[in-house]
Coordinates of C-alpha atoms and ligand atoms in Angstrom, one line a residue:
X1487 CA -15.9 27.2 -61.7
X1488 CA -17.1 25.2 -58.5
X1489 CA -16.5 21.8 -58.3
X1490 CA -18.1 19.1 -57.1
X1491 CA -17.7 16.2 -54.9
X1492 CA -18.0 12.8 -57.0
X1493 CA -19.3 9.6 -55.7
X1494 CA -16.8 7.8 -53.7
X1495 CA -15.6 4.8 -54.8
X1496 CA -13.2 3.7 -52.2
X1497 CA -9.8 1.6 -53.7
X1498 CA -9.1 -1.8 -52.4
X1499 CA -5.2 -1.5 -53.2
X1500 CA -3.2 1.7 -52.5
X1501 CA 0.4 0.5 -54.4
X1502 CA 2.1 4.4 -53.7
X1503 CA 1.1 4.8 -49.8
X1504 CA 3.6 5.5 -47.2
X1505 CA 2.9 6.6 -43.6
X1506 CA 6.4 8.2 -43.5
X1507 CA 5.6 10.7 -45.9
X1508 CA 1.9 11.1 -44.6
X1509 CA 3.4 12.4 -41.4
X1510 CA 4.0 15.9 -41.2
X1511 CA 7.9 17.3 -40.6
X1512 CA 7.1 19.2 -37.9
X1513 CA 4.7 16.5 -35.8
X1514 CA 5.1 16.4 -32.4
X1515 CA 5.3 12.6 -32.4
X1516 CA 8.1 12.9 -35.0
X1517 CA 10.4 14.9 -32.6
X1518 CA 9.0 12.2 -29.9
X1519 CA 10.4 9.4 -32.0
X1520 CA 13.9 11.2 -32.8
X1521 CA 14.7 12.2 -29.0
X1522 CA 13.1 9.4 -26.9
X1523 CA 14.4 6.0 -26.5
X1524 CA 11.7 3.4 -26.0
X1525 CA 14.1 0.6 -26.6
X1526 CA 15.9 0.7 -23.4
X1527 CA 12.7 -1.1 -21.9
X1528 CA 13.6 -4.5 -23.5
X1529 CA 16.5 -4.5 -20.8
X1530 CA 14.3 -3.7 -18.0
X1531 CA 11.4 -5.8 -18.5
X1532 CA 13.7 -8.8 -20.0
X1533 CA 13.4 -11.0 -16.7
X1534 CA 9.5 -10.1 -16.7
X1535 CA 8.8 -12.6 -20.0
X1536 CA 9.5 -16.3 -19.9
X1537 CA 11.0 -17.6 -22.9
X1538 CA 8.7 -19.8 -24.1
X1539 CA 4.9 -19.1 -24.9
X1540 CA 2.9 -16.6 -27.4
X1541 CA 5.0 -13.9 -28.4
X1542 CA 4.3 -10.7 -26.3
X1543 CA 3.7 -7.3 -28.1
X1544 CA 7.1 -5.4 -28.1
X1545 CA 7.8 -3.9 -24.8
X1546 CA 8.5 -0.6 -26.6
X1547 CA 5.2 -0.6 -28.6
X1548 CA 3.3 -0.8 -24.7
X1549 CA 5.3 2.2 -23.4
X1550 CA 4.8 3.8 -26.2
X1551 CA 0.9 3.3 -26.2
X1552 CA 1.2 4.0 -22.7
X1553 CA 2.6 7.2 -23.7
X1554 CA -0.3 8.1 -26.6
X1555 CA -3.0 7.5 -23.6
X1556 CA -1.8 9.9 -21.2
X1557 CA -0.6 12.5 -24.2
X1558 CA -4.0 12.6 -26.0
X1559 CA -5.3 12.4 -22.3
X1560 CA -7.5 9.5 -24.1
X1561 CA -10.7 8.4 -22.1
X1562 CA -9.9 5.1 -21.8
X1563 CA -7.2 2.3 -22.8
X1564 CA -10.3 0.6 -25.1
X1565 CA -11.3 3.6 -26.5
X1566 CA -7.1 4.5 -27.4
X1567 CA -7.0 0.8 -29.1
X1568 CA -10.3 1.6 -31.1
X1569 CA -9.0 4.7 -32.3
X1570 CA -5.3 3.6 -33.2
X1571 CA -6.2 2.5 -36.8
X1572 CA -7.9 5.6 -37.4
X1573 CA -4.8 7.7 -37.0
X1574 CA -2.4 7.3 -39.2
X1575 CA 0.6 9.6 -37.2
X1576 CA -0.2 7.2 -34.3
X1577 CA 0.2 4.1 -36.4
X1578 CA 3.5 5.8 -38.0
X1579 CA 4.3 6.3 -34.3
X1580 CA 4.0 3.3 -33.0
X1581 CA 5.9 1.3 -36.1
X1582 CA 2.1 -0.3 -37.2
X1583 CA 1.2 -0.5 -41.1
X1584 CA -2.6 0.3 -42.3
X1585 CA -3.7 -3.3 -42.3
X1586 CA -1.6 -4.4 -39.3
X1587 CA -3.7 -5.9 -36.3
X1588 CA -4.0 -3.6 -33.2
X1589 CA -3.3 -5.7 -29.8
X1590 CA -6.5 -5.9 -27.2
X1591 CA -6.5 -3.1 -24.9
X1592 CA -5.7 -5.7 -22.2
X1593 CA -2.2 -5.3 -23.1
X1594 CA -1.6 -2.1 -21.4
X1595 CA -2.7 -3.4 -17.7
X1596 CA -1.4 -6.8 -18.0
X1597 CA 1.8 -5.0 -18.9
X1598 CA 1.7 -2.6 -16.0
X1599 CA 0.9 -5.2 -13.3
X1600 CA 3.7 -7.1 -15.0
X1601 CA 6.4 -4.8 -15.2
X1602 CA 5.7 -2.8 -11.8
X1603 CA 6.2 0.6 -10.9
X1604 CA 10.6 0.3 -11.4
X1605 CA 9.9 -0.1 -14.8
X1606 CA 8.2 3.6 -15.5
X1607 CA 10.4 5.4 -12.7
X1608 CA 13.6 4.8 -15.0
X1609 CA 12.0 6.2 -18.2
X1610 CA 11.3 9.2 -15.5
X1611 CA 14.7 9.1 -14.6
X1612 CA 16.2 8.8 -18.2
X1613 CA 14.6 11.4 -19.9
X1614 CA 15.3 13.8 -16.2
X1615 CA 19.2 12.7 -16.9
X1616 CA 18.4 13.3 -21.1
X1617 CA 17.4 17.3 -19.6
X1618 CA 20.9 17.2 -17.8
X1619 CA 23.2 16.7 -20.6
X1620 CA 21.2 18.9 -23.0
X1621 CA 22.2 21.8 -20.5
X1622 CA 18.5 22.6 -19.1
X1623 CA 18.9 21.8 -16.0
X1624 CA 20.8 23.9 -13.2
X1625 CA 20.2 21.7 -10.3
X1626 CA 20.8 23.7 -7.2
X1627 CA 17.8 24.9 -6.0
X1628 CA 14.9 22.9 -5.7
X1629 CA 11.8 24.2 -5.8
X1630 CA 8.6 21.5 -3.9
X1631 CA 4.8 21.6 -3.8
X1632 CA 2.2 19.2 -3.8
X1633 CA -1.0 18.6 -5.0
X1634 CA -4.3 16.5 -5.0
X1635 CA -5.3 13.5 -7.0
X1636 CA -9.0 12.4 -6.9
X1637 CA -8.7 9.1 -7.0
X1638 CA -10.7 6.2 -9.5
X1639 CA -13.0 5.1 -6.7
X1640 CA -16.3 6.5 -5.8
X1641 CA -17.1 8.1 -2.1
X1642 CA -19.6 5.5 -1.8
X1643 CA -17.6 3.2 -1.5
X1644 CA -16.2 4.3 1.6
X1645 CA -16.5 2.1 4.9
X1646 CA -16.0 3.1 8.7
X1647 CA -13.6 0.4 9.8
X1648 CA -14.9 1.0 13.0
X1649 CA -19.0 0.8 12.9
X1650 CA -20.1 -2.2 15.1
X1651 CA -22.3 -3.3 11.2
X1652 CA -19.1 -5.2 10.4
X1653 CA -19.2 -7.2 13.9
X1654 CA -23.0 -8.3 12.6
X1655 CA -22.1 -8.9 8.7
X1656 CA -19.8 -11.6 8.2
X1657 CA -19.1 -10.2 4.9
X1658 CA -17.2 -7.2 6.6
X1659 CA -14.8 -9.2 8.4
X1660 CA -14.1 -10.7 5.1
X1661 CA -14.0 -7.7 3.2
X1662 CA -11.9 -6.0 5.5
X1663 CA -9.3 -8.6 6.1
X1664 CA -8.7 -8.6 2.5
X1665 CA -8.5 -5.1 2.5
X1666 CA -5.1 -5.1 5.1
X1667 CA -4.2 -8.2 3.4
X1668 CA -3.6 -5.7 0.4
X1669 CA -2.0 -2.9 1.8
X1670 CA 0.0 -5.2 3.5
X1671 CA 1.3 -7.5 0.1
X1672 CA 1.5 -3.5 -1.5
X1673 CA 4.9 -3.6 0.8
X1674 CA 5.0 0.6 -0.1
X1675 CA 6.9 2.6 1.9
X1676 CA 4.2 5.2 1.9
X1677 CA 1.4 3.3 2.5
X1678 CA 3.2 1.9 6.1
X1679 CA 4.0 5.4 6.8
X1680 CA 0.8 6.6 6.5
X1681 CA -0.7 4.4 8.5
X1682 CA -3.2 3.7 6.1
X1683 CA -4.1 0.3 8.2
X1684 CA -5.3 2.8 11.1
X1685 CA -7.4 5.0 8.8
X1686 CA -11.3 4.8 10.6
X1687 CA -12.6 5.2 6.8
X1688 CA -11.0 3.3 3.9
X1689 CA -12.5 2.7 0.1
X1690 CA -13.6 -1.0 -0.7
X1691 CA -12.8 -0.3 -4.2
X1692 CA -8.9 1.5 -4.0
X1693 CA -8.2 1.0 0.0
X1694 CA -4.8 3.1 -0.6
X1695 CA -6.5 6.3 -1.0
X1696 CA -7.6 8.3 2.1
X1697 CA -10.9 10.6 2.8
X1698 CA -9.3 14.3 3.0
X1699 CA -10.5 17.9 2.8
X1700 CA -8.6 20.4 1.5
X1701 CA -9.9 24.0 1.9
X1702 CA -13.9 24.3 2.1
X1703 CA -14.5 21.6 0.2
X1704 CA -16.4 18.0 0.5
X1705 CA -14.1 15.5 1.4
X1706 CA -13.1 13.5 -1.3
X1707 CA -11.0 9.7 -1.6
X1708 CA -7.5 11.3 -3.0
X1709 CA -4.1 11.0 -3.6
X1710 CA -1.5 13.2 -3.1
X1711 CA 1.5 13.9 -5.8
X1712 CA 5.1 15.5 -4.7
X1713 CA 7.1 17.2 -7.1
X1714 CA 10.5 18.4 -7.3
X1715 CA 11.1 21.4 -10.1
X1716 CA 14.5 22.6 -11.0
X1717 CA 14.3 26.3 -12.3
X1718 CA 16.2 27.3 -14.7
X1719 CA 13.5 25.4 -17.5
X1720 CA 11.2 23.8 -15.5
X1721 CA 11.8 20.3 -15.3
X1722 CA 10.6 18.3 -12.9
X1723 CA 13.5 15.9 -10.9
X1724 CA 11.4 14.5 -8.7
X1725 CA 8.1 12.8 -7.7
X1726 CA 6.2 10.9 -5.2
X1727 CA 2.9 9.8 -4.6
X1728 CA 1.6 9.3 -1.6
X1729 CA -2.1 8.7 0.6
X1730 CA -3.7 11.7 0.5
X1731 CA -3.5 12.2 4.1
X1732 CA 0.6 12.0 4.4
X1733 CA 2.0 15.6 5.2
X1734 CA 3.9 17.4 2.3
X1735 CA 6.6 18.2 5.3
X1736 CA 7.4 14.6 5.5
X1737 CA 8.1 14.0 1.8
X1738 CA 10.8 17.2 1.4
X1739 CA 14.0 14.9 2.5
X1740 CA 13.3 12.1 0.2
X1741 CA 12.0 14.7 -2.7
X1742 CA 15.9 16.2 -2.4
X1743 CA 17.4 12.7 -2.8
X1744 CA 15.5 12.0 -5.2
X1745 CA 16.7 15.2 -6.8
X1746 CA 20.5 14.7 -6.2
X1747 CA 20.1 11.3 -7.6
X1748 CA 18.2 11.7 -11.4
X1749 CA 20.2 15.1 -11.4
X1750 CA 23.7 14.4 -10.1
X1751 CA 23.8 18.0 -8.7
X1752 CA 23.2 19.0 -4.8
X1753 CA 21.0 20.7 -3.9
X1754 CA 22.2 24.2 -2.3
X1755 CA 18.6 25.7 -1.8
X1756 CA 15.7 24.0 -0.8
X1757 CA 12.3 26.3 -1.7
X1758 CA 9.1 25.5 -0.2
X1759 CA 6.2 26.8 1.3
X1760 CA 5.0 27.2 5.1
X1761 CA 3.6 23.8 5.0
X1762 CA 7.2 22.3 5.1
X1763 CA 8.6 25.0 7.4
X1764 CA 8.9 22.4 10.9
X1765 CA 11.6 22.2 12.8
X1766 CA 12.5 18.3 11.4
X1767 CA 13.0 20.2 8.0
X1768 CA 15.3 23.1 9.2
X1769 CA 17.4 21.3 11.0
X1770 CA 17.9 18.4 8.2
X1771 CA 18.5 21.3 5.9
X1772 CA 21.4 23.1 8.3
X1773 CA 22.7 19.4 8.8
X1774 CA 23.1 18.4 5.0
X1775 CA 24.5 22.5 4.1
X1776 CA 21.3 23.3 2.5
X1777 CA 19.4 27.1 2.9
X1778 CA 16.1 26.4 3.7
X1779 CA 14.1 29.2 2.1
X1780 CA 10.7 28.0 3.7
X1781 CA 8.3 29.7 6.3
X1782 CA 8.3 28.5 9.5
X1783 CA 4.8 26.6 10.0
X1784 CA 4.9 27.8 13.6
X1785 CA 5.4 31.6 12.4
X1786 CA 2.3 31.0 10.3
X1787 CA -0.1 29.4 13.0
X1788 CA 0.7 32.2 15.4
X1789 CA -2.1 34.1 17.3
X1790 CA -4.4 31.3 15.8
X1791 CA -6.4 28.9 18.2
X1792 CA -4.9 28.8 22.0
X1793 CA -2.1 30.8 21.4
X1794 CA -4.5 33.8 20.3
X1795 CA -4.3 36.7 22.8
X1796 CA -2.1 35.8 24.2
X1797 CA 2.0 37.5 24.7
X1798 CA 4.3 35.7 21.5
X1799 CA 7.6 33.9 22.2
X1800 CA 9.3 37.0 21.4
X1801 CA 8.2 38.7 24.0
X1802 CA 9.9 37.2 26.5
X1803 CA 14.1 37.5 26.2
X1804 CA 16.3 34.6 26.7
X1805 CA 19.2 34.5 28.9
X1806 CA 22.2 31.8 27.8
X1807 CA 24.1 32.4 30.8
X1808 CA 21.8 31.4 33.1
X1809 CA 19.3 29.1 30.5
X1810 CA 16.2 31.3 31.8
X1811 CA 13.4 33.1 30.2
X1812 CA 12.2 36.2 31.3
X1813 CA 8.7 37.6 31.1
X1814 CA 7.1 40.9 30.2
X1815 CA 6.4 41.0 34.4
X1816 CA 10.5 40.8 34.9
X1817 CA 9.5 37.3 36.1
X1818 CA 12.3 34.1 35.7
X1819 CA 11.3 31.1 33.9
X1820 CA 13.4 28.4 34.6
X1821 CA 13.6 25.1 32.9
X1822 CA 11.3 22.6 34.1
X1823 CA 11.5 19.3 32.3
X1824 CA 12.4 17.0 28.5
X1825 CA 10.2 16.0 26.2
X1826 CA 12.4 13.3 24.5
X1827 CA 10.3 12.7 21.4
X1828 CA 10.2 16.4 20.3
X1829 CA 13.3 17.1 21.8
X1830 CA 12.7 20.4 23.3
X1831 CA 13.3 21.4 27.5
X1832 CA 10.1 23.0 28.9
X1833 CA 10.7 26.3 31.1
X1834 CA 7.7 27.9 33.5
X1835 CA 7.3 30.6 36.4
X1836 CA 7.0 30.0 40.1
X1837 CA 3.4 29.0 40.2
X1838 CA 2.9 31.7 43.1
X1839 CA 4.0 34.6 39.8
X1840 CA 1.9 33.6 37.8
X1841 CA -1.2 33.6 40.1
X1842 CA 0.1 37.3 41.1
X1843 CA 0.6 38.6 38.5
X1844 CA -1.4 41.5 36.3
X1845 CA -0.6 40.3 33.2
X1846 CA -1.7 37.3 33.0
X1847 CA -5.0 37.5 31.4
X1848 CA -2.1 38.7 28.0
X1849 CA -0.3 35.4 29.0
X1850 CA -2.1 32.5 29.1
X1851 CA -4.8 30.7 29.8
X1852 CA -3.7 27.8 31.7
X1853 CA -4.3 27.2 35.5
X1854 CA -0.5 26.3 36.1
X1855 CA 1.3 29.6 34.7
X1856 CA 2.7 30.2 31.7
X1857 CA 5.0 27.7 29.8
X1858 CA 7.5 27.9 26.8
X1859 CA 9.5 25.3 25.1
X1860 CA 13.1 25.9 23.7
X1861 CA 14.6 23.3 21.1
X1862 CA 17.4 21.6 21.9
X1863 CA 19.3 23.0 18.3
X1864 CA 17.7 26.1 19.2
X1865 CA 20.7 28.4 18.2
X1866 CA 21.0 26.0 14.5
X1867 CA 17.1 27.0 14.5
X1868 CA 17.8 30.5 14.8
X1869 CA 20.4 30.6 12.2
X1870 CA 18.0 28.9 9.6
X1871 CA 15.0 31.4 10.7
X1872 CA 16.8 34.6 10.1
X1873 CA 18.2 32.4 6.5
X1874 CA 14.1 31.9 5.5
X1875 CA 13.6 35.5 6.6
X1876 CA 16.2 36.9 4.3
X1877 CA 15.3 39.0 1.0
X1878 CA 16.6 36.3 -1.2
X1879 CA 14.4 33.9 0.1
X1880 CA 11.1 35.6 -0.2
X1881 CA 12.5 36.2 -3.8
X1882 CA 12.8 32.4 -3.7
X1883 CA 9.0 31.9 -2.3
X1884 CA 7.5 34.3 -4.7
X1885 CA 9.1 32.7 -7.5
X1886 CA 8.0 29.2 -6.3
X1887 CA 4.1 29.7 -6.2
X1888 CA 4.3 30.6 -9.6
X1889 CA 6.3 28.0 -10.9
X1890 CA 4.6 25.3 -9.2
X1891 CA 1.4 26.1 -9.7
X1892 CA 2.4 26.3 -13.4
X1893 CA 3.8 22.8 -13.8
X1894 CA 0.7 21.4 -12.4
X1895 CA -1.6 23.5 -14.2
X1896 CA 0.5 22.1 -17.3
X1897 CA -0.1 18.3 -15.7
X1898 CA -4.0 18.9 -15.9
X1899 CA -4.0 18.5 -19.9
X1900 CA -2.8 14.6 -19.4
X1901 CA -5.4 14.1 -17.1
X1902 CA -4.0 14.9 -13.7
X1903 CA -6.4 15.7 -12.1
X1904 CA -7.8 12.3 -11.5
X1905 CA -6.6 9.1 -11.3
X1906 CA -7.3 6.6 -14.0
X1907 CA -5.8 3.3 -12.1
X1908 CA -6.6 2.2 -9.3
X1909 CA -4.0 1.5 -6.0
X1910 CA -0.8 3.7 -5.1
X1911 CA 1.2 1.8 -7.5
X1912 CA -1.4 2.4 -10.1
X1913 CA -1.2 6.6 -10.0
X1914 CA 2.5 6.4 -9.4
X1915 CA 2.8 5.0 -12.8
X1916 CA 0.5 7.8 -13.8
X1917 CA 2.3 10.4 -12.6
X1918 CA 5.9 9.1 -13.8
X1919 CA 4.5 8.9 -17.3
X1920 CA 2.9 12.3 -16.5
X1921 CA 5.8 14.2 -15.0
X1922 CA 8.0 12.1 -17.8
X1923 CA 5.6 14.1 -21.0
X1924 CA 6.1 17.2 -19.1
X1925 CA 10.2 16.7 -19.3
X1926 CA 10.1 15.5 -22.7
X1927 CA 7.9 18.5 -24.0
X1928 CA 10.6 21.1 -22.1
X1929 CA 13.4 18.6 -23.9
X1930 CA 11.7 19.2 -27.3
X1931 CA 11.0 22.6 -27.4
X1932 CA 14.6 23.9 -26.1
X1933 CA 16.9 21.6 -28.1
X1934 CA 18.5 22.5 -31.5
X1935 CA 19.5 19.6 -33.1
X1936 CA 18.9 16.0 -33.0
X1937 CA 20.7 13.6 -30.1
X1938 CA 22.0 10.7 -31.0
X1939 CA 23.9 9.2 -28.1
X1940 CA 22.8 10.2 -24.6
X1941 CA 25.1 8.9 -22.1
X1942 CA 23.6 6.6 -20.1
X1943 CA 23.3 5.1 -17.1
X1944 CA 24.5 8.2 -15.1
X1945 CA 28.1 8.4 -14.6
X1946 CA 27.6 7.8 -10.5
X1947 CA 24.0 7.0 -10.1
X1948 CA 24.0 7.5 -6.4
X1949 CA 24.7 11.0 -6.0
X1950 CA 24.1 10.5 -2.2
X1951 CA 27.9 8.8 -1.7
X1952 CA 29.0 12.1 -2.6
X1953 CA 27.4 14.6 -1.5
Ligands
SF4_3074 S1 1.6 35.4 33.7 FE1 3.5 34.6 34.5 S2 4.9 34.4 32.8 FE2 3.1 35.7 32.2 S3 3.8 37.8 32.5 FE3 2.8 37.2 34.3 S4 4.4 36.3 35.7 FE4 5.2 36.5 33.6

């Protein structure tokens, strides 16, 4: 017999409700609550609160909110308060009852401008250390890649520093003193390095991002995010964020301290593509006893632009004995002069050879002769080429497209792909809570039974002392 709907008549009292049971055994947010420790935050924000005044919602009930927004991949922080008290996992979740008030969405930014980026890098770290002592992660080789951010900030908002309008408006010289005034009170590491005060076009609305092009594209106002992946299940040890603009090569040092650091583990491979393959990078491998299993950036450009058509280094053999080069013509090239800053001795053919000779049309295409440049570590060079050339390190590089491009591809349901606060500090906090769901997901799904006392902090936080 079908039955039918009757009239609703809604109850005003519900005397036998309780969320606990309402919440499925198996939920996600359950296995969130049992493994992950929001209370830790009470300690780390303690000296953010004054003591007296209105009473602040729980620390833990922020991060935790925090933590719904980028895990839902919610639209916005108003639209994640307006929805709260329709959920009734979330309110289990976050410790609310039915009829409890839900806080202003306000609460979430004034909480992240209070707290600062520290706050979010150790529940990145805790949860990294939490993957450590539940056995998933191996820790010595280190697998980098980075990737683009859009960032929350509109291309037309983009300025030329440098267009003689803001001599005429007075409202540019305003605008853009308070635009260094920023990056300078910002005090980040990253945005010094990059220069970012230099940049000839800078965003009015997030001056930390930087117009770049990656590929055919337009170019856009982005960010750029570093990670670290450990392989053995995926979880990511390390991140940065940084101007679009910064070069991934210059991030691979720090990316392996960061490593050694959350992990407690050295790093005994370093796995990267071309794009960190300079010489700063081999040689900062050899010195700290790490294989570089990365392409040499120069081995990738050759042939390409003014060096196409013309004879490669290797064809010309170098003699130790004597520290000459000699060409394809049997001709010497002797060393000519330093360059201090790159640290490599320049070596060139009598000018009269050169200008003689048959082959040079296959040589070069400068008026003085021929030049080559030979690094002062040239023989440590040599030894970390033929490493990156090996058979276990093109293993190594095949491996590592695929697993990076999967833990971003994973990052991309929690809203990765663009930015949804504004400033560096702003999407490093994204992408901690980001990489931080990513590890907690790979914690989840490959532990048996439930943890109750992780071991923390880290027996000898600063790995680097010992390694
Ligand atoms: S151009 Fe100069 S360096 Fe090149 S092959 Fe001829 S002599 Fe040798």
């Amino acid at each position: 017999m079908m039955g039918r709907q009757k009239r609703v008549q809604r109850k005003l009292f519900y005397t036998i409700l309780n969320l606990d049971q309402r919440v499925r055994k198996d939920h996600i947010l359950r296995k969130v609550k049992n493994y992950i420790d929001f209370d830790f935050i009470y300690n780390e924000v303690n000296d953010k609160y004054g003591i007296n005044g209105n009473v602040s919602v729980p620390p833990s009930v922020i991060l935790m909110m925090m933590l719904l927004l980028i895990f839902y991949n919610v639209r916005s922080e108003r639209e994640l308060m307006d929805t709260i008290p329709e959920r009734l996992d979330w309110l289990w979740f976050l410790g609310y009852d039915l009829d409890d008030e839900i806080p202003n969405h306000s609460v979430l930014s004034k909480a992240r401008a209070r707290w600062g980026v520290v706050a979010f890098k150790m529940f990145f770290e805790r949860i990294v250390w939490q993957c450590v002592q539940a056995g998933l992660v191996d820790g010595s080789k280190l697998f980098m890649d980075s990737s683009m951010v859009q960032a929350d900030a509109s291309n037309n908002s983009v300025v030329n520093k440098q267009s003689l309008k803001r001599y005429l408006n007075k409202s540019y010289q305003i605008l853009e003193s308070r635009l260094e005034e920023e990056q300078r009170s910002s005090g980040s590491d990253n945005a010094v390095k990059s220069g970012a005060a230099d940049r000839k076009y800078i965003s009015t609305t997030d001056p930390d991002a930087s117009v770049t092009r990656r590929g055919k594209g337009k170019s856009k106002l982005q960010y750029q995010i570093h990670r670290g992946v450990d392989k053995k299940c995926e979880v990511i040890t390390a991140t940065e964020v940084t101007p679009g603009e910064v070069h991934e090569a210059h991030r691979m040092q720090s990316l392996i301290d960061s490593h050694q650091n959350n992990t407690g583990r050295k790093v005994e491979t370093a796995v990267a593509d071309s794009k960190y393959g300079t010489i700063e990078n081999y040689l900062a491998c050899q010195d700290r006893g790490i294989k570089a299993h990365f392409n040499s950036l120069e081995e990738t450009q050759k042939g390409t632009g003014s060096k196409k058509g013309i004879f490669p280094k290797e064809a010309f053999s170098y003699d130790d004995v004597d520290d000459i080069f000699i060409c394809p013509a049997g001709q010497i090239l002797k060393r000519r002069k330093y360059f201090k800053k790159r640290k490599h001795y320049e070596y060139i053919a009598s000018s009269g050879a050169c200008n003689r000779c048959q082959l040079r049309k296959k040589c070069t295409k400068a008026k003085s002769g021929r030049t080559l440049k030979r690094h002062v570590r040239q023989d440590d060079l040599n030894f970390m080429l033929d490493q990156a050339n090996g058979g276990e390190a093109k293993k190594d590089i095949r491996t590592r497209q695929h697993l990076m491009e999967r833990s971003y591809a994973r990052s991309t349901r929690y809203g990765f792909k663009r930015a949804r606060w504004r400033k560096l500090w702003g999407v490093q906090i994204q992408e901690y809570l980001t990489a931080t769901i990513q590890n907690m997901m790979v914690l989840i799904s490959n532990i048996k039974e439930q943890a109750t006392a992780w071991l923390w902090p880290r027996p000898n936080p600063d790995i680097r002392e010992r390694v």
